Structure formats: structure tokens, C-alpha cells
Coordinates of C-alpha atoms and ligand atoms in Angstrom, one line a residue:
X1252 CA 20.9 -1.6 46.0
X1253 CA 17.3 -0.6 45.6
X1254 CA 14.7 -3.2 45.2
X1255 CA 11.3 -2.9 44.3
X1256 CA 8.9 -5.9 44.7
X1257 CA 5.2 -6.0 43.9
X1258 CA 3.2 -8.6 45.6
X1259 CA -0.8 -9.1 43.9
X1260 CA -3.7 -9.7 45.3
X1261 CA -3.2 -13.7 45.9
X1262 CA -0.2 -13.1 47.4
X1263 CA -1.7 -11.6 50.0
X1264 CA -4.8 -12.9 50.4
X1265 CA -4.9 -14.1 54.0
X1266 CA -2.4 -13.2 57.4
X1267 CA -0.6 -16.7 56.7
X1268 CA 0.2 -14.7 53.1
X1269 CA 1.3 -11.7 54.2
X1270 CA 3.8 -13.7 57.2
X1271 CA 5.5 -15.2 53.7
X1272 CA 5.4 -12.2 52.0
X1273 CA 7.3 -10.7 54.8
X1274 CA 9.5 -13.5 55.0
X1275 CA 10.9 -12.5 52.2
X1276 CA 10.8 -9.5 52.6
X1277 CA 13.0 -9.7 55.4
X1278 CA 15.6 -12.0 53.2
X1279 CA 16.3 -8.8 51.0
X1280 CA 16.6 -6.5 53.7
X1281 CA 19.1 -8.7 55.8
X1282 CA 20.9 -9.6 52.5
X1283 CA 21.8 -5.8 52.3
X1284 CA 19.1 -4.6 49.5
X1285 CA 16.9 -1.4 50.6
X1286 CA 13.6 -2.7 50.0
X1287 CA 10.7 -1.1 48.2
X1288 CA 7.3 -3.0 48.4
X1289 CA 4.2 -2.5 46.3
X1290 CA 1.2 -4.2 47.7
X1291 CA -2.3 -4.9 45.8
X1292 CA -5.7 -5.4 47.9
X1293 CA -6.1 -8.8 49.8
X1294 CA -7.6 -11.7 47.3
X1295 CA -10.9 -10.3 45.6
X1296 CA -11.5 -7.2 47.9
X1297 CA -11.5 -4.5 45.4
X1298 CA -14.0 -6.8 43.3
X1299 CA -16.0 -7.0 46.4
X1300 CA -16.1 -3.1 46.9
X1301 CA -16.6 -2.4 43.3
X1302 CA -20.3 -4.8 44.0
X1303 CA -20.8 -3.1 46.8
X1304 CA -20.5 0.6 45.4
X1305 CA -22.9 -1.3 42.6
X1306 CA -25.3 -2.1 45.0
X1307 CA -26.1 1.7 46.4
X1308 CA -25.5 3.5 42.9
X1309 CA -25.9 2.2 39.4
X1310 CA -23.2 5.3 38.6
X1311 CA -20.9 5.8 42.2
X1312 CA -19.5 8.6 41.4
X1313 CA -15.7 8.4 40.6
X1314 CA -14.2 10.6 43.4
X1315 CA -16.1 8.0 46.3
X1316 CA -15.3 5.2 44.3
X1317 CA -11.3 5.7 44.7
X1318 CA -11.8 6.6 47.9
X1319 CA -13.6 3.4 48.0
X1320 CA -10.8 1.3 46.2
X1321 CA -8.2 2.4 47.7
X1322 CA -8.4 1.3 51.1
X1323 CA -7.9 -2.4 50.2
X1324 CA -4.5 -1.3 49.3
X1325 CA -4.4 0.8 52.7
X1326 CA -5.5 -2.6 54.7
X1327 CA -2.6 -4.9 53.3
X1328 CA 0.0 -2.1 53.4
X1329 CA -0.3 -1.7 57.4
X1330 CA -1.0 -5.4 57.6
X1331 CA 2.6 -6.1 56.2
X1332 CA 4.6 -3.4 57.8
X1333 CA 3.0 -5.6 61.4
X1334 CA 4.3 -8.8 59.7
X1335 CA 7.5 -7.2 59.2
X1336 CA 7.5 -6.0 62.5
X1337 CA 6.9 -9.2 64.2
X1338 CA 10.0 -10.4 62.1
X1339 CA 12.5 -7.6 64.1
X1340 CA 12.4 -5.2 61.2
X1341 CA 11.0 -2.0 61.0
X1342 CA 8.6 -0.6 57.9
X1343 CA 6.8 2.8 57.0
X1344 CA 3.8 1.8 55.6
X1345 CA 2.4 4.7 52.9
X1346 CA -0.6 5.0 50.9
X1347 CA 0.1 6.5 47.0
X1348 CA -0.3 10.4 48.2
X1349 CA 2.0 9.9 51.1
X1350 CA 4.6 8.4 48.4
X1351 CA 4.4 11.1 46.1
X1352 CA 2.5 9.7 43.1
X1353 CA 0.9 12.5 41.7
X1354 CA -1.6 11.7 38.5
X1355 CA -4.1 13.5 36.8
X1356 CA -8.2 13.8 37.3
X1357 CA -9.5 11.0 35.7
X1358 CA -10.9 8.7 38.5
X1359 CA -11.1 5.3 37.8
X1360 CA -8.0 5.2 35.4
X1361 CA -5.7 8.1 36.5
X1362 CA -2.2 8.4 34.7
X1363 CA 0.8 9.1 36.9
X1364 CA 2.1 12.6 35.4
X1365 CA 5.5 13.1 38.6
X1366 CA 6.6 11.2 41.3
X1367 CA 8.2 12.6 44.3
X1368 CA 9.6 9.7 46.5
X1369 CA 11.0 12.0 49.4
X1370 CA 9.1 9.8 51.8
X1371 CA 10.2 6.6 50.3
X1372 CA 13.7 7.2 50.7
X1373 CA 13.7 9.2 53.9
X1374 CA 12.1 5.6 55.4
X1375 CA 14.9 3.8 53.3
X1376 CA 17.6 5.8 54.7
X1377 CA 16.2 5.5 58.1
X1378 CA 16.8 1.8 57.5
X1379 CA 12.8 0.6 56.9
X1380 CA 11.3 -1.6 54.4
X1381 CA 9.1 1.3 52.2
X1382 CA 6.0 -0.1 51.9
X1383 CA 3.8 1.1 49.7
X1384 CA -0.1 0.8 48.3
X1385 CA -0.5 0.0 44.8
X1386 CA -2.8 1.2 42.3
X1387 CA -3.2 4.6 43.9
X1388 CA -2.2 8.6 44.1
X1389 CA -3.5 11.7 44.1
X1390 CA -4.7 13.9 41.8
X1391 CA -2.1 17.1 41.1
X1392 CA -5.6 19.6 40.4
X1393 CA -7.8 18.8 43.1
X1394 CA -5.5 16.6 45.6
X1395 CA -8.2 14.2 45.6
X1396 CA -7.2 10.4 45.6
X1397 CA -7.1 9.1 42.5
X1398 CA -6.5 4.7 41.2
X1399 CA -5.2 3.7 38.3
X1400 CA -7.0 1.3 36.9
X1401 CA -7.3 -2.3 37.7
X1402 CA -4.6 -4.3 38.1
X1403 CA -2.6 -0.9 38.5
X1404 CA -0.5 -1.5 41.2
X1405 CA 2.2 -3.0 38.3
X1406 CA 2.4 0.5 37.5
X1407 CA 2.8 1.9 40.9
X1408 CA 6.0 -0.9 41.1
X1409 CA 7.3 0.1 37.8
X1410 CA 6.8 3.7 38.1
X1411 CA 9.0 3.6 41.3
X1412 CA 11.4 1.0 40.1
X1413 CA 12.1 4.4 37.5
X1414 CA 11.9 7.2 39.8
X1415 CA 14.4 5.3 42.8
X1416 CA 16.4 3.8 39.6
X1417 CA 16.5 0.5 40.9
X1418 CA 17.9 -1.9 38.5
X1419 CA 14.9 -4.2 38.7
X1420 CA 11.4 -4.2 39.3
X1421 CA 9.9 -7.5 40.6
X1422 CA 6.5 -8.4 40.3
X1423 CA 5.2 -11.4 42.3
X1424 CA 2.2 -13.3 41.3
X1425 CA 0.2 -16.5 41.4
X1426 CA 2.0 -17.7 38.3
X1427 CA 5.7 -18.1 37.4
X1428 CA 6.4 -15.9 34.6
X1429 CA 4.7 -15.0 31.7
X1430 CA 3.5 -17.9 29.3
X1431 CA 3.1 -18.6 25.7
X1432 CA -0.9 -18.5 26.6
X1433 CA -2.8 -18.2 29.7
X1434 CA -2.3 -21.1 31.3
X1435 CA -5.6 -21.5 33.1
X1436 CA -6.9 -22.1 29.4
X1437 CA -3.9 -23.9 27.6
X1438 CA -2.8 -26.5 30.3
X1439 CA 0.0 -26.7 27.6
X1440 CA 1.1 -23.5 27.9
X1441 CA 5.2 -22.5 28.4
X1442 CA 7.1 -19.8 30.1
X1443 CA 8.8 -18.0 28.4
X1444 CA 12.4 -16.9 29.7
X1445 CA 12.2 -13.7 28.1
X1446 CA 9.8 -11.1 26.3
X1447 CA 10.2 -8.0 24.8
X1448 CA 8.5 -4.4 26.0
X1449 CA 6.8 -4.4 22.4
X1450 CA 5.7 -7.9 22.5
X1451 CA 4.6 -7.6 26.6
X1452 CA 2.5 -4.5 25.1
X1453 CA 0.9 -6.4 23.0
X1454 CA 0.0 -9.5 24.9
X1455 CA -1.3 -7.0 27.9
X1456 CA -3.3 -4.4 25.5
X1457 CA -4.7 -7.9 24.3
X1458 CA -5.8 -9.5 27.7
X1459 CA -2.9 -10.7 29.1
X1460 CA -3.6 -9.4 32.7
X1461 CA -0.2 -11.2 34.1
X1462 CA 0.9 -6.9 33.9
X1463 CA -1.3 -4.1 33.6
X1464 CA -0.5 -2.9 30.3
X1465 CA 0.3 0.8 31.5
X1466 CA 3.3 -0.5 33.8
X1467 CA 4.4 -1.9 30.7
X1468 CA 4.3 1.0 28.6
X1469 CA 5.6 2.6 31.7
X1470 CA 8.5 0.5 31.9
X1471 CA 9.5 0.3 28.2
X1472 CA 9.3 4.7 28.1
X1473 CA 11.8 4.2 31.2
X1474 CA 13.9 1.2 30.2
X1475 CA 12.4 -0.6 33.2
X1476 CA 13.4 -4.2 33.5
X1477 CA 10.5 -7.0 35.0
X1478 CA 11.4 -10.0 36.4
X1479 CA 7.5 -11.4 36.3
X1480 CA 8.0 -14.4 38.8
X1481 CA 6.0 -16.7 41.4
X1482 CA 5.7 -15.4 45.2
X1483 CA 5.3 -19.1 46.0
X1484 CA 9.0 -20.5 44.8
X1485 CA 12.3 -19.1 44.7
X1486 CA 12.1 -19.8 40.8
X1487 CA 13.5 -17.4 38.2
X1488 CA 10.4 -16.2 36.0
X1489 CA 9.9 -14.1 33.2
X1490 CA 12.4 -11.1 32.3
X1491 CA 10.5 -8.4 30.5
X1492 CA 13.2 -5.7 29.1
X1493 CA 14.3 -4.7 25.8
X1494 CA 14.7 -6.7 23.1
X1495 CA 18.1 -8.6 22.8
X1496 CA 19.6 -8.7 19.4
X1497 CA 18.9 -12.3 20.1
X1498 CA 17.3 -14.6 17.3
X1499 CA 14.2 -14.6 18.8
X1500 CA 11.1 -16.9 18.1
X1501 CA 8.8 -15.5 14.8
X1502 CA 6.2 -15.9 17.6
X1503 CA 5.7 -14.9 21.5
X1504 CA 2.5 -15.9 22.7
X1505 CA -1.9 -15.7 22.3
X1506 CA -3.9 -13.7 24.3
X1507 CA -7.4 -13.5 24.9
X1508 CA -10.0 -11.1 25.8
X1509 CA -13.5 -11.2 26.9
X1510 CA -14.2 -8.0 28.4
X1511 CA -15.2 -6.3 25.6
X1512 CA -18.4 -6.0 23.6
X1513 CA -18.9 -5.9 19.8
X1514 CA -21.5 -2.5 19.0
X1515 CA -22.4 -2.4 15.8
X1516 CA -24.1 0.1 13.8
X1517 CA -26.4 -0.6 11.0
X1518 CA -27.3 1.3 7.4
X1519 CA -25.9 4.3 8.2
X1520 CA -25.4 7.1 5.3
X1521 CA -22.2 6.5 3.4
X1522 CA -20.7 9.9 3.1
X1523 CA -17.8 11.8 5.0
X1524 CA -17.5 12.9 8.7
X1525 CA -20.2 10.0 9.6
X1526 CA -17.3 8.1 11.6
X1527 CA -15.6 11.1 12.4
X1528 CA -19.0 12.1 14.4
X1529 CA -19.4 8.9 15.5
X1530 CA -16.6 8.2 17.5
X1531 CA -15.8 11.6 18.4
X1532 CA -18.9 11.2 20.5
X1533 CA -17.2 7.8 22.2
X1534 CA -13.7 10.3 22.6
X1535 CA -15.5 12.7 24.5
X1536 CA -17.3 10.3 26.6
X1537 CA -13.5 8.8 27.5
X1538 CA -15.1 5.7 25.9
X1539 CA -11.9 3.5 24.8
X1540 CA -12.9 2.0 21.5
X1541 CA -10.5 -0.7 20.3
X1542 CA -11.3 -2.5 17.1
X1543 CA -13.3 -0.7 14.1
X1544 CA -14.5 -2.6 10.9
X1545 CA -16.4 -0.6 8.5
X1546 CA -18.2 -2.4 5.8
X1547 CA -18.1 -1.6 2.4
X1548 CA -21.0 1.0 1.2
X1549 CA -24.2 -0.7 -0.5
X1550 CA -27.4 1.6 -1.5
X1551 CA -25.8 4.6 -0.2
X1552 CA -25.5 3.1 3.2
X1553 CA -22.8 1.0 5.5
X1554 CA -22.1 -0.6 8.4
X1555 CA -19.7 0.2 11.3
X1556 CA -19.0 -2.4 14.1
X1557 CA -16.3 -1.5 16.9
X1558 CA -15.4 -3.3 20.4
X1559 CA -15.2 -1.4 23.5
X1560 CA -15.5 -2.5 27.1
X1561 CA -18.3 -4.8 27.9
X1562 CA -18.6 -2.4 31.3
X1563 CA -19.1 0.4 28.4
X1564 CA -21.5 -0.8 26.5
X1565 CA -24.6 0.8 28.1
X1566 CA -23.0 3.7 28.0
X1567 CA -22.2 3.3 24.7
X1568 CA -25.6 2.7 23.4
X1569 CA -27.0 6.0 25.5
X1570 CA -25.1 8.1 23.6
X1571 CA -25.8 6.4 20.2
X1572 CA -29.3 7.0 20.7
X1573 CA -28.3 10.7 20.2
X1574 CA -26.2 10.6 17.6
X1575 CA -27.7 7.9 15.2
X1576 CA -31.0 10.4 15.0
X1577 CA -28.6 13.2 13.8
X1578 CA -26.8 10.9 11.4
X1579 CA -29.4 8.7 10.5
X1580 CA -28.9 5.3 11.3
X1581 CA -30.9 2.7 11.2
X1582 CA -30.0 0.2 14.1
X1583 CA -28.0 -0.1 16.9
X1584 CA -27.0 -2.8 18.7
X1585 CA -24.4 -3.9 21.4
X1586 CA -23.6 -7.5 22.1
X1587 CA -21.8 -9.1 25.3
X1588 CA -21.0 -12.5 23.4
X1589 CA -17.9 -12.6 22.0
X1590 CA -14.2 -12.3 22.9
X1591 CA -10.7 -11.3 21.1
X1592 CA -8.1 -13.4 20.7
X1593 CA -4.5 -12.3 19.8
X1594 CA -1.1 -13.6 18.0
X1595 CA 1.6 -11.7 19.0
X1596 CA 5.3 -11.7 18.1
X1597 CA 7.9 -9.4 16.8
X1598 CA 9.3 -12.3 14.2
X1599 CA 6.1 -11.7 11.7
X1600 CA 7.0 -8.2 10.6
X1601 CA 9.7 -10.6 8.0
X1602 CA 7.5 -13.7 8.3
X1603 CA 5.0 -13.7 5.5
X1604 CA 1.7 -16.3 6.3
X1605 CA 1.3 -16.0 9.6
X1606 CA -2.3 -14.3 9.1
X1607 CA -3.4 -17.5 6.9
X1608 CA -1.9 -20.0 9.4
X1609 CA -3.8 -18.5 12.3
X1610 CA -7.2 -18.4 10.1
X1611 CA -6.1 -21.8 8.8
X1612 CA -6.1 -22.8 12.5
X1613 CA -9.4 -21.1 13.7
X1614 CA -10.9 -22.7 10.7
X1615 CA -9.7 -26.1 11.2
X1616 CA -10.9 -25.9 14.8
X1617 CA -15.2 -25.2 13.3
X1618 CA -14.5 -21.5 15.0
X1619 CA -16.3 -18.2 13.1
X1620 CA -14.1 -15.0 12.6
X1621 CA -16.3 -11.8 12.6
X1622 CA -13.6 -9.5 12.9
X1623 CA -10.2 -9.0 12.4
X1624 CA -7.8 -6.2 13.6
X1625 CA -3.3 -6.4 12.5
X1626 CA -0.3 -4.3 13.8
X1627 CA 2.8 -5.6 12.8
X1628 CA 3.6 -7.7 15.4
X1629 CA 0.2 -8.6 15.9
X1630 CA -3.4 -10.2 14.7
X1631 CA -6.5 -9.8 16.3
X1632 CA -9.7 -11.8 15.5
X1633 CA -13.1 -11.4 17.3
X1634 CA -14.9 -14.6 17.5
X1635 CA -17.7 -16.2 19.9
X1636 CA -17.4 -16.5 23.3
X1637 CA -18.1 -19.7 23.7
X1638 CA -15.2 -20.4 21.2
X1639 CA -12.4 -19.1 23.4
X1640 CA -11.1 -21.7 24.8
X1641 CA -11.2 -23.6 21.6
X1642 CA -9.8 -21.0 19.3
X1643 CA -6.7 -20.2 21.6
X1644 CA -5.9 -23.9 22.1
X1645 CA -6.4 -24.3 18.1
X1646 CA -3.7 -21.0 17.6
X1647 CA -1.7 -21.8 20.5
X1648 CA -1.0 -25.7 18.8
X1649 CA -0.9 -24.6 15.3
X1650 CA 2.0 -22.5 16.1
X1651 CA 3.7 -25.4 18.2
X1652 CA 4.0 -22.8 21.4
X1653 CA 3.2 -25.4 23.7
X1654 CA 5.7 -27.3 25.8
X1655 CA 5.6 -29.6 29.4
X1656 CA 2.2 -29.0 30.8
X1657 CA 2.0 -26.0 33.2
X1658 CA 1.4 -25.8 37.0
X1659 CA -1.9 -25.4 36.7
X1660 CA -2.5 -28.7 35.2
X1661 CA -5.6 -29.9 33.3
X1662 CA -7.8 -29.6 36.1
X1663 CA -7.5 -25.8 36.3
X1664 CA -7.1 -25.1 32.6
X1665 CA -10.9 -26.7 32.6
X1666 CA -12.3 -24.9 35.4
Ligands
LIG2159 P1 -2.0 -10.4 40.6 O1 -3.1 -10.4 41.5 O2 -0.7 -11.0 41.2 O3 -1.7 -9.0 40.1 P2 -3.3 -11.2 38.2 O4 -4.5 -12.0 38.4 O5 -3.5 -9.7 37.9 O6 -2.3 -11.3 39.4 O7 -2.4 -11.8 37.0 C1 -2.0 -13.1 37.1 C2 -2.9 -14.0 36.2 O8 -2.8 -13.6 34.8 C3 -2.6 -15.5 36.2 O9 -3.2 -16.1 37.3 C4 -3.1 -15.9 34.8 O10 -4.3 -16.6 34.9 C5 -3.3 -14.6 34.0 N1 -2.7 -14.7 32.7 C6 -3.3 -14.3 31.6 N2 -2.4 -14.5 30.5 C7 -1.3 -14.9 31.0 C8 0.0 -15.2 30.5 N3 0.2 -15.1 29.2 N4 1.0 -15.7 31.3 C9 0.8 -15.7 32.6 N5 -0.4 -15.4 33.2 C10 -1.4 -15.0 32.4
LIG2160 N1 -6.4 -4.1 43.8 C1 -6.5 -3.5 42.5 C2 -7.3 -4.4 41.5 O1 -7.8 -5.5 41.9 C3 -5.1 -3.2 41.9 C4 -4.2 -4.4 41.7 O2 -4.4 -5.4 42.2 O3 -3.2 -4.2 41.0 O4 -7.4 -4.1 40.4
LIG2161 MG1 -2.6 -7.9 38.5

């Protein structure tokens, strides 16, 4: 049997890591399993590189930058295949080109369009552990390295736990599963056993970085199972496949978000094609918009607020400054200070009330809602900042998610 395990950035963060990593490793191998490994950088190296790009060029350019990126992945790829090694095994180590992950252009957040394994399996077949760096391929039009985005090296594991068919894809982190909440914020948090592709969507697309949310969309397009589980214990984690025709609780989990930035734009003319101009300016610029509230029209004029990537936001504005002439509106303004949090679950598409409850909740709790987003198994509000932890605790209680406290105890939750 194929199997394909991811190991994060924590999980390799020093040699005494990646000897444990390959410990294990070598207990698939010898247990009879042809073993496919995904590795991320080692502890915060890609944020370090990503400061250091900062530091010589306000703009790298993207091409450098992945060139950049990518050899964390290149450092803890060879690092392991020694581990291995020194464990009697052998292991082809192979960066994302050399495995045949072929994407697209777009530096900085490339999408995997083919993957051709050949090397993968001729290193399986020779008896090696394939080991692989995450996050990475190359580009099909200009065969320049490409990433995919941070935390992508969950979709490098998925994507290859599709192309090899293996029946599983593993991803090992610094937490056991995935939990009703993030439990450095809810010390109450729970695991849950199991979670849906839909519902996983959600949660990720809504700050859940436990997966990237591409390798879950990857993995739900490609019936992918994802056993989200500790590299610390031997302890089953979180399965993330389809849904069961299990009764299933109305609710799965809250997320929360505080990359993003709130830009809104003020007194502008209240007449057609002003939005469509608007944020067909952000869609050329590859600027990801996410929520949109547009008020309704007084004196001729309205108001349009979105959220977008606090990294974005300069950006943003730049481009406004062009458009709001030709439109004609009358302010502009970006700001850092808030954060989205999310209740998601597939049970209130039949369960009317859940929208009050949560507001009910926030309210209760003295916290401000400034903007709120729904899909049908999910409701979005923007509030402060500084009212993150307090509003997710408030949502997560109100809902009675919680269960035992969580590994990370009290003391974590308040760092
Ligand atoms: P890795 O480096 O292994 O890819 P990440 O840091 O990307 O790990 O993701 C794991 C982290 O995701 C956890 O340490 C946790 O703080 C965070 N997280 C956020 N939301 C959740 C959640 N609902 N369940 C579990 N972990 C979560
Ligand atoms: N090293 C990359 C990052 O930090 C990719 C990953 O860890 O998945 O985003
Ligand atoms: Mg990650």
C-alpha cells in the first residue's frame, strides 16, 4: 500500500525532529507500506526568508521569491532522506519539479494544473522512502519554480495522495486533529472525530490554517481522505472525507481570521457598473476580495466596504486612487483592525436561528458586528480585533462546542 504523510513545519523544526520524523518513517516502511513523504520548511524559516526578501525589496519580485521559498522545503527534504539513511533505509529526496508537479504562472499562489509522479514511483519501486518538498513545482509556460501559497505543502500531500491513489493522505501537525475552535484561543476547544470536505472548506477559507484550504478543495474534487493527526503521539486524529449519511451535529466548529483588512469606500455615485468597475479593478490586480457590504443609497450616493488581505491593502488603496477619480468617490480608507469570525456546520441549512443565536452571543459578550457575510452552511461576522478572542469564546460556548480542555491548556490559549 501507498502512503502519503505530510510532516509541517514544527515537526521538523530541529535535527532531534527530523530523527522522529524518520523514525516513523521507517515504522511504515518496515511494516510493508511504500512511503510517500511531504515535508514543509524547518519551524519559521519561510517566515524568516519572506522578512528577509522584505528587507532588500519592498516588491521582490515573484519569480526570486519562489526561488527564495522554496529552498526551506529543499533543506528539510535532504535533511530527512540523511535521517532515514542513518536508520538503514534508503530515500530519494525530490524537490516539486523533480516530482512532477506542474502548475501555472502565478508566483506566490500557483495552482497545480498535472502531476507526473514517474520519479516518485521509480524511487518507490526501487524500494526508497519518496521524499518530497512541499509547497512547490514548476511552472508548465516558463518551467520556472513556482509555491503554492502558504501553508501549501497540504496540497502537495493531497495532490499526490490523488495522483499515486493512495487510500489516505496523512497530515502530521503540532495539534491532534482538527477542533471545534482553535485551540490556542478556546482552551475548551474539542476534536472532532470527523468533518466533512464542505465543512473543512469552510473552516479553512475562514482561518482555520490546521489545512490549506486548496488541499482541501483538492481533496474533496478527488475524493481524498485526511487523517489530520499529531506527529508527537500515535493518537488517531481527525478524518476529513466525505460526509457520512451520519446524523451529524447542526454545528462543526468557529473559525477566526485576522489577516484581512476592512477597505471601505465612501459616498460613491449610486448608479450601475460602479461596483462592477470597482472590483473589476481588484480582479485584475489578482486582488482576492472576500466579503462585500454595500449600503443602501442616500442623496444619490452609497457606501461599499469589502475585506481583502491585510498584506493587500496597500495595494488596494493604490489602485483606488485611480479609480475613485474616475468614479467619483469621495473617501477611501483601509483599516488593519479587525478580524472575521466564522460558524460553520452543514446541520443549519434545516436549522432555522442559528444567525440570531450567534448575534445573540456576540451581543451578550459587549462585542460590535460591522459586517456580516452567510453561505448555507456558514456565517461570517467582522468585528474588532481586539474582540477575537472574546467573540469566538462567546460563539464557541453559546453553541456548547466545548468539551475536556485541550492540550494546549490555559496557559497557551492566553498567550
Ligand atoms: P503545520 O506547520 O504542521 O502545517 P500549521 O501551523 O499550519 O501547522 O497548522 C496547525 C495550527 O493550526 C495549530 O497549531 C492551531 O493553532 C491552528 N488551528 C487553527 N484552527 C484550528 C482548528 N480548528 N483545529 C486545529 N488547529 C487549528
Ligand atoms: N513552508 C511553507 C509555509 O510556511 C509551506 C508549508 O509549510 O506548508 O507556508
Ligand atoms: Mg500548515
Amino acid at each position: 500500500m501507498i502512503v502519503v504523510q505530510k510532516y509541517g513545519g514544527t515537526s521538523v523544526a530541529d535535527t532531534d525532529r527530523i530523527r522522529r520524523v524518520a523514525e516513523r518513517v521507517e515504522r511504515a516502511a518496515r511494516a510493508g507500506d511504500r512511503v510517500v513523504v511531504v515535508v514543509s520548511a524547518m519551524g519559521q524559516m519561510t517566515d524568516r526568508l519572506v522578512q528577509q526578501a522584505n528587507e532588500l525589496s519592498p516588491e521582490p519580485p515573484g519569480r526570486e521569491l519562489d526561488m527564495l521559498l522554496t529552498a526551506g522545503e529543499r533543506i528539510s527534504m535532504s535533511l530527512l532522506a540523511m535521517a532515514i539513511h542513518a536508520r538503514g533505509l534508503t530515500a530519494r529526496s525530490l524537490t516539486g519539479s523533480q516530482a512532477g508537479i506542474i502548475t501555472d504562472a502565478v508566483h506566490g499562489r500557483a495552482r497545480i494544473l498535472d502531476i507526473t509522479p514517474g520519479r516518485i514511483t521509480e524511487a518507490l519501486q526501487g524500494g526508497h522512502v519518496a521524499i518530497v518538498a512541499g509547497f512547490q513545482g514548476v511552472s508548465r509556460e516558463s518551467k520556472d519554480v513556482t509555491t503554492l501559497g502558504r501553508g501549501g505543502s497540504d496540497t502537495t500531500a493531497v495532490a499526490l495522495a490523488a495522483a499515486l491513489a493512495a487510500p489516505v493522505c496523512e497530515i502530521y501537525t503540532d495539534v491532534d486533529g482538527v477542533y471545534t475552535a482553535d485551540p490556542r484561543l478556546v482552551s475548551s476547544a474539542r476534536r472532532l472525530r470527523e468533518v466533512s470536505h464542505e465543512e473543512m472548506l469552510e473552516l479553512a477559507a475562514c482561518g482555520a490554517k490546521v489545512l490549506q484550504v486548496r488541499s482541501v478543495e483538492y481533496a474533496r474534487n478527488h475524493g481524498v481522505d485526511i487523517h489530520v493527526r499529531s506527529s508527537f503521539s500515535w493518537q488517531d486524529g481527525t478524518w476529513v472525507r466525505k460526509a457520512s449519511t451520519m446524523e451529524h451535529p447542526i454545528i462543526s466548529g468557529v473559525a477566526h481570521d485576522t489577516g484581512e483588512g476592512k477597505l471601505v469606500i465612501r459616498r460613491v455615485p449610486d448608479k450601475p457598473g460602479v461596483a462592477a468597475q470597482i472590483f473589476t479593478a481588484f480582479a485584475d490586480a489578482n486582488i482576492n476580495v472576500d466579503m462585500i457590504v454595500q449600503n443602501v443609497g442616500d442623496d444619490g450616493t452609497t457606501d461599499i466596504s469589502c475585506t481583502l488581505p491585510s498584506a493587500e491593502g496597500p495595494r488596494a488603496l493604490h489602485l483606488l486612487e485611480h479609480v475613485s477619480s474616475e468614479i467619483g468617490a469621495q473617501q477611501v480608507s483601509f483599516d488593519e483592525q479587525i478580524a472575521k469570525v466564522s460558524l460553520v456546520g452543514a446541520g443549519m441549512k434545516t436549522h432555522p436561528g442559528v444567525a440570531a443565536a450567534m448575534f445573540r452571543a456576540l451581543s451578550d459578550a459587549g462585542v460590535n458586528i460591522e459586517m456580516i457575510s452567510t453561505s448555507t452552511i456558514r456565517i461570517s461576522v467582522v468585528v474588532r480585533r481586539s474582540d477575537v478572542e472574546a467573540a469566538v469564546n462567546a460563539v464557541h460556548e453559546h453553541f456548547g462546542l466545548g468539551g475536556e480542555s485541550n492540550p494546549f491548556g490555559e496557559s497557551v490559549a492566553r498567550q
